[in-house]
Amino acid sequence: MRRDERVVRELVGAHGQTYAEEVGIRLRDTPQPLYRLLVLSHLLSARIRGSVAVAAARSLYGAGLRDPRRMASASWQDRVDALGRGGYRRYDERTATQLGEGAGLLGERWGGDLRRLRREAGGEVSELRRLLREFPGIGPAGADIFLREAQRVWPEVAPYLDDKALQGADRLGLPKDPERLTELAGDTEPAVLAAALVRVAVDKEVAEDSLRRAE
């Protein structure tokens, strides 16, 4: 087995957990898991540690804010408090407002169902990305996070290896070409490969561990 293949195998084996899995979202092409992924993507896109975003997502879900109807009907203070319990304090007030507004938009425009947004995009990934960015607080990074993970259940998106994932590939000395990376990954799902590469991009210790394992 060649060096690049060994690196990818060891990386995925040790660090190939999606963020949805880390939070406990059983991702399916149904409204509630997709909405929970949207909220998680929003939280992860802020300039804050991924572990804090994960904890805040769990806190929101634990408070019952698992679907757009409940998120929109919760008070602003309830959303702030749930974010705070998860340690998401730096951006809690603004994020609480954005989550409420975004839940309202999803309910009004797409009936609370992100699959309708998908249908509106008509299979075009660029249009999916544009529509996702209409949600308050979902910028380019948030849209990328959502699509990286959603490719697991929205196959027209795959393989989705964004700039952050390619930064991880570069840190490992791997090719920065999505097609070549998916070839190196073999049967590994693109969503899992992307998640592992992103973990490399944000944590140099993950890179060092993967390279050490591949020696």
mmCIF file of C-alpha atoms in Angstrom:
data_model
loop_
_atom_site.group_PDB
_atom_site.id
_atom_site.type_symbol
_atom_site.label_atom_id
_atom_site.label_comp_id
_atom_site.label_asym_id
_atom_site.label_seq_id
_atom_site.Cartn_x
_atom_site.Cartn_y
_atom_site.Cartn_z
ATOM 1 C CA MET A 1 0.000 0.000 0.000
ATOM 2 C CA ARG A 2 1.355 3.387 -0.997
ATOM 3 C CA ARG A 3 2.050 6.146 1.479
ATOM 4 C CA ASP A 4 -0.981 8.323 0.622
ATOM 5 C CA GLU A 5 -3.353 5.378 0.875
ATOM 6 C CA ARG A 6 -1.925 4.436 4.278
ATOM 7 C CA VAL A 7 -2.339 7.998 5.536
ATOM 8 C CA VAL A 8 -5.969 8.176 4.431
ATOM 9 C CA ARG A 9 -6.736 4.743 5.883
ATOM 10 C CA GLU A 10 -5.231 5.619 9.269
ATOM 11 C CA LEU A 11 -6.837 9.049 9.315
ATOM 12 C CA VAL A 12 -10.313 7.728 8.605
ATOM 13 C CA GLY A 13 -9.905 4.798 10.975
ATOM 14 C CA ALA A 14 -8.941 6.974 13.926
ATOM 15 C CA HIS A 15 -10.724 10.266 13.206
ATOM 16 C CA GLY A 16 -13.488 9.552 10.698
ATOM 17 C CA GLN A 17 -16.416 10.683 12.797
ATOM 18 C CA THR A 18 -18.805 13.226 11.349
ATOM 19 C CA TYR A 19 -19.897 16.117 13.528
ATOM 20 C CA ALA A 20 -23.492 14.919 13.278
ATOM 21 C CA GLU A 21 -22.413 11.583 14.751
ATOM 22 C CA GLU A 22 -20.505 13.351 17.508
ATOM 23 C CA VAL A 23 -23.614 15.275 18.517
ATOM 24 C CA GLY A 24 -25.826 12.198 18.280
ATOM 25 C CA ILE A 25 -27.793 13.064 15.133
ATOM 26 C CA ARG A 26 -28.859 9.957 13.254
ATOM 27 C CA LEU A 27 -28.794 11.641 9.901
ATOM 28 C CA ARG A 28 -31.613 10.670 7.582
ATOM 29 C CA ASP A 29 -33.386 12.441 4.747
ATOM 30 C CA THR A 30 -36.224 13.491 7.026
ATOM 31 C CA PRO A 31 -37.117 16.932 8.399
ATOM 32 C CA GLN A 32 -35.930 16.781 12.010
ATOM 33 C CA PRO A 33 -32.407 15.351 11.493
ATOM 34 C CA LEU A 34 -31.803 17.744 8.609
ATOM 35 C CA TYR A 35 -32.922 20.690 10.727
ATOM 36 C CA ARG A 36 -30.696 19.593 13.598
ATOM 37 C CA LEU A 37 -27.801 19.439 11.142
ATOM 38 C CA LEU A 38 -28.584 22.985 9.993
ATOM 39 C CA VAL A 39 -28.469 24.233 13.585
ATOM 40 C CA LEU A 40 -25.214 22.367 14.199
ATOM 41 C CA SER A 41 -23.705 23.858 11.033
ATOM 42 C CA HIS A 42 -24.683 27.331 12.234
ATOM 43 C CA LEU A 43 -22.983 26.775 15.585
ATOM 44 C CA LEU A 44 -19.843 25.220 14.114
ATOM 45 C CA SER A 45 -19.350 28.075 11.658
ATOM 46 C CA ALA A 46 -18.668 30.637 14.392
ATOM 47 C CA ARG A 47 -15.141 31.452 15.536
ATOM 48 C CA ILE A 48 -15.403 29.098 18.483
ATOM 49 C CA ARG A 49 -14.021 25.664 19.356
ATOM 50 C CA GLY A 50 -15.786 22.764 17.727
ATOM 51 C CA SER A 51 -16.230 21.058 21.096
ATOM 52 C CA VAL A 52 -18.155 24.089 22.381
ATOM 53 C CA ALA A 53 -20.395 24.122 19.306
ATOM 54 C CA VAL A 54 -21.102 20.415 19.774
ATOM 55 C CA ALA A 55 -21.949 20.940 23.446
ATOM 56 C CA ALA A 56 -24.237 23.867 22.584
ATOM 57 C CA ALA A 57 -26.059 21.797 19.960
ATOM 58 C CA ARG A 58 -26.639 19.038 22.505
ATOM 59 C CA SER A 59 -27.908 21.618 24.974
ATOM 60 C CA LEU A 60 -30.405 23.039 22.469
ATOM 61 C CA TYR A 61 -31.665 19.572 21.598
ATOM 62 C CA GLY A 62 -31.848 18.666 25.289
ATOM 63 C CA ALA A 63 -34.049 21.714 25.816
ATOM 64 C CA GLY A 64 -36.449 20.322 23.232
ATOM 65 C CA LEU A 65 -35.424 22.701 20.428
ATOM 66 C CA ARG A 66 -35.158 19.929 17.855
ATOM 67 C CA ASP A 67 -37.389 21.252 15.075
ATOM 68 C CA PRO A 68 -38.115 24.654 13.553
ATOM 69 C CA ARG A 69 -41.547 24.950 15.157
ATOM 70 C CA ARG A 70 -40.181 24.518 18.669
ATOM 71 C CA MET A 71 -37.176 26.726 17.940
ATOM 72 C CA ALA A 72 -39.355 29.530 16.610
ATOM 73 C CA SER A 73 -41.897 29.312 19.424
ATOM 74 C CA ALA A 74 -39.277 29.255 22.207
ATOM 75 C CA SER A 75 -38.540 32.574 23.837
ATOM 76 C CA TRP A 76 -35.338 34.369 22.978
ATOM 77 C CA GLN A 77 -34.232 33.931 26.591
ATOM 78 C CA ASP A 78 -34.844 30.183 26.438
ATOM 79 C CA ARG A 79 -32.554 29.968 23.414
ATOM 80 C CA VAL A 80 -29.905 32.126 25.100
ATOM 81 C CA ASP A 81 -30.048 29.990 28.235
ATOM 82 C CA ALA A 82 -29.723 26.731 26.302
ATOM 83 C CA LEU A 83 -26.716 28.057 24.394
ATOM 84 C CA GLY A 84 -25.159 29.255 27.641
ATOM 85 C CA ARG A 85 -25.546 25.858 29.281
ATOM 86 C CA GLY A 86 -23.534 24.460 26.394
ATOM 87 C CA GLY A 87 -20.783 27.018 26.946
ATOM 88 C CA TYR A 88 -21.678 29.013 23.825
ATOM 89 C CA ARG A 89 -21.524 32.380 25.566
ATOM 90 C CA ARG A 90 -19.511 34.616 23.287
ATOM 91 C CA TYR A 91 -22.147 34.642 20.540
ATOM 92 C CA ASP A 92 -25.185 33.496 22.499
ATOM 93 C CA GLU A 93 -27.421 36.552 22.156
ATOM 94 C CA ARG A 94 -26.882 37.081 18.429
ATOM 95 C CA THR A 95 -27.103 33.358 17.727
ATOM 96 C CA ALA A 96 -30.336 33.043 19.699
ATOM 97 C CA THR A 97 -31.868 35.750 17.527
ATOM 98 C CA GLN A 98 -30.598 34.169 14.301
ATOM 99 C CA LEU A 99 -31.858 30.704 15.243
ATOM 100 C CA GLY A 100 -35.313 32.089 15.888
ATOM 101 C CA GLU A 101 -35.362 34.010 12.622
ATOM 102 C CA GLY A 102 -33.985 31.056 10.672
ATOM 103 C CA ALA A 103 -36.593 28.687 12.090
ATOM 104 C CA GLY A 104 -39.280 31.164 11.083
ATOM 105 C CA LEU A 105 -37.888 31.400 7.553
ATOM 106 C CA LEU A 106 -37.741 27.630 7.197
ATOM 107 C CA GLY A 107 -41.335 27.300 8.349
ATOM 108 C CA GLU A 108 -42.698 30.071 6.167
ATOM 109 C CA ARG A 109 -40.803 29.367 2.953
ATOM 110 C CA TRP A 110 -40.252 25.609 2.996
ATOM 111 C CA GLY A 111 -42.893 24.351 5.416
ATOM 112 C CA GLY A 112 -40.257 23.429 7.983
ATOM 113 C CA ASP A 113 -38.748 20.837 5.644
ATOM 114 C CA LEU A 114 -35.263 21.240 4.168
ATOM 115 C CA ARG A 115 -36.103 18.603 1.568
ATOM 116 C CA ARG A 116 -38.250 21.263 -0.103
ATOM 117 C CA LEU A 117 -35.212 23.531 -0.257
ATOM 118 C CA ARG A 118 -33.354 20.629 -1.861
ATOM 119 C CA ARG A 119 -36.068 20.221 -4.472
ATOM 120 C CA GLU A 120 -36.015 23.950 -5.180
ATOM 121 C CA ALA A 121 -32.286 23.685 -5.909
ATOM 122 C CA GLY A 122 -33.034 21.147 -8.633
ATOM 123 C CA GLY A 123 -29.904 19.081 -8.089
ATOM 124 C CA GLU A 124 -27.547 22.045 -8.419
ATOM 125 C CA VAL A 125 -25.011 22.129 -5.584
ATOM 126 C CA SER A 126 -24.252 25.806 -6.171
ATOM 127 C CA GLU A 127 -27.955 26.597 -5.788
ATOM 128 C CA LEU A 128 -28.191 24.514 -2.644
ATOM 129 C CA ARG A 129 -25.304 26.503 -1.218
ATOM 130 C CA ARG A 130 -26.950 29.784 -2.182
ATOM 131 C CA LEU A 131 -30.277 28.864 -0.628
ATOM 132 C CA LEU A 132 -28.653 27.713 2.607
ATOM 133 C CA ARG A 133 -26.953 31.085 2.893
ATOM 134 C CA GLU A 134 -30.355 32.761 3.064
ATOM 135 C CA PHE A 135 -30.649 31.566 6.658
ATOM 136 C CA PRO A 136 -29.467 34.193 9.156
ATOM 137 C CA GLY A 137 -26.031 33.237 10.451
ATOM 138 C CA ILE A 138 -25.327 30.700 7.696
ATOM 139 C CA GLY A 139 -22.491 32.084 5.631
ATOM 140 C CA PRO A 140 -20.125 30.276 3.264
ATOM 141 C CA ALA A 141 -18.570 28.256 6.098
ATOM 142 C CA GLY A 142 -21.930 27.202 7.498
ATOM 143 C CA ALA A 143 -23.208 26.138 4.078
ATOM 144 C CA ASP A 144 -20.036 24.118 3.508
ATOM 145 C CA ILE A 145 -20.393 22.364 6.861
ATOM 146 C CA PHE A 146 -23.995 21.449 6.126
ATOM 147 C CA LEU A 147 -23.233 20.109 2.648
ATOM 148 C CA ARG A 148 -20.167 18.174 3.811
ATOM 149 C CA GLU A 149 -22.385 16.227 6.190
ATOM 150 C CA ALA A 150 -25.615 16.191 4.160
ATOM 151 C CA GLN A 151 -23.861 14.481 1.246
ATOM 152 C CA ARG A 152 -24.417 11.313 3.247
ATOM 153 C CA VAL A 153 -28.148 11.470 2.483
ATOM 154 C CA TRP A 154 -28.168 13.846 -0.507
ATOM 155 C CA PRO A 155 -26.043 11.891 -3.004
ATOM 156 C CA GLU A 156 -26.121 14.598 -5.671
ATOM 157 C CA VAL A 157 -23.848 16.649 -3.405
ATOM 158 C CA ALA A 158 -21.089 14.023 -3.168
ATOM 159 C CA PRO A 159 -18.197 14.162 -3.227
ATOM 160 C CA TYR A 160 -18.193 17.464 -1.343
ATOM 161 C CA LEU A 161 -14.687 18.312 -0.171
ATOM 162 C CA ASP A 162 -14.583 22.038 0.497
ATOM 163 C CA ASP A 163 -11.633 24.338 1.097
ATOM 164 C CA LYS A 164 -11.393 23.388 4.785
ATOM 165 C CA ALA A 165 -11.198 19.687 3.958
ATOM 166 C CA LEU A 166 -8.574 20.385 1.301
ATOM 167 C CA GLN A 167 -6.551 22.350 3.868
ATOM 168 C CA GLY A 168 -6.469 19.166 5.915
ATOM 169 C CA ALA A 169 -5.307 17.171 2.915
ATOM 170 C CA ASP A 170 -2.512 19.671 2.337
ATOM 171 C CA ARG A 171 -1.394 19.437 5.970
ATOM 172 C CA LEU A 172 -1.023 15.676 5.514
ATOM 173 C CA GLY A 173 0.886 16.041 2.257
ATOM 174 C CA LEU A 174 -2.025 14.556 0.312
ATOM 175 C CA PRO A 175 -3.223 15.773 -3.085
ATOM 176 C CA LYS A 176 -5.622 18.713 -2.954
ATOM 177 C CA ASP A 177 -7.839 17.210 -5.629
ATOM 178 C CA PRO A 178 -11.268 15.921 -4.531
ATOM 179 C CA GLU A 179 -11.406 13.143 -7.114
ATOM 180 C CA ARG A 180 -7.946 11.855 -6.225
ATOM 181 C CA LEU A 181 -8.763 11.975 -2.515
ATOM 182 C CA THR A 182 -11.935 9.964 -2.960
ATOM 183 C CA GLU A 183 -9.958 7.412 -4.980
ATOM 184 C CA LEU A 184 -7.436 7.117 -2.149
ATOM 185 C CA ALA A 185 -10.283 6.647 0.338
ATOM 186 C CA GLY A 186 -11.705 3.662 -1.541
ATOM 187 C CA ASP A 187 -15.037 2.594 -0.042
ATOM 188 C CA THR A 188 -15.017 5.304 2.630
ATOM 189 C CA GLU A 189 -18.048 7.571 2.427
ATOM 190 C CA PRO A 190 -17.161 11.071 1.192
ATOM 191 C CA ALA A 191 -18.867 12.582 4.263
ATOM 192 C CA VAL A 192 -16.593 10.580 6.564
ATOM 193 C CA LEU A 193 -13.496 11.458 4.549
ATOM 194 C CA ALA A 194 -14.435 15.138 4.576
ATOM 195 C CA ALA A 195 -15.039 15.139 8.336
ATOM 196 C CA ALA A 196 -11.683 13.486 8.996
ATOM 197 C CA LEU A 197 -9.833 15.957 6.781
ATOM 198 C CA VAL A 198 -11.528 18.890 8.488
ATOM 199 C CA ARG A 199 -10.414 17.574 11.867
ATOM 200 C CA VAL A 200 -6.860 17.651 10.511
ATOM 201 C CA ALA A 201 -7.312 21.226 9.324
ATOM 202 C CA VAL A 202 -8.441 22.448 12.747
ATOM 203 C CA ASP A 203 -6.150 20.321 14.934
ATOM 204 C CA LYS A 204 -2.522 19.674 14.070
ATOM 205 C CA GLU A 205 -2.403 16.859 16.636
ATOM 206 C CA VAL A 206 -4.850 14.893 14.485
ATOM 207 C CA ALA A 207 -2.459 15.327 11.562
ATOM 208 C CA GLU A 208 0.532 14.218 13.632
ATOM 209 C CA ASP A 209 -1.362 11.181 14.951
ATOM 210 C CA SER A 210 -2.452 10.107 11.476
ATOM 211 C CA LEU A 211 1.034 10.456 10.026
ATOM 212 C CA ARG A 212 2.520 8.545 12.952
ATOM 213 C CA ARG A 213 0.037 5.712 12.487
ATOM 214 C CA ALA A 214 0.845 5.525 8.778
ATOM 215 C CA GLU A 215 4.628 5.187 9.251
#
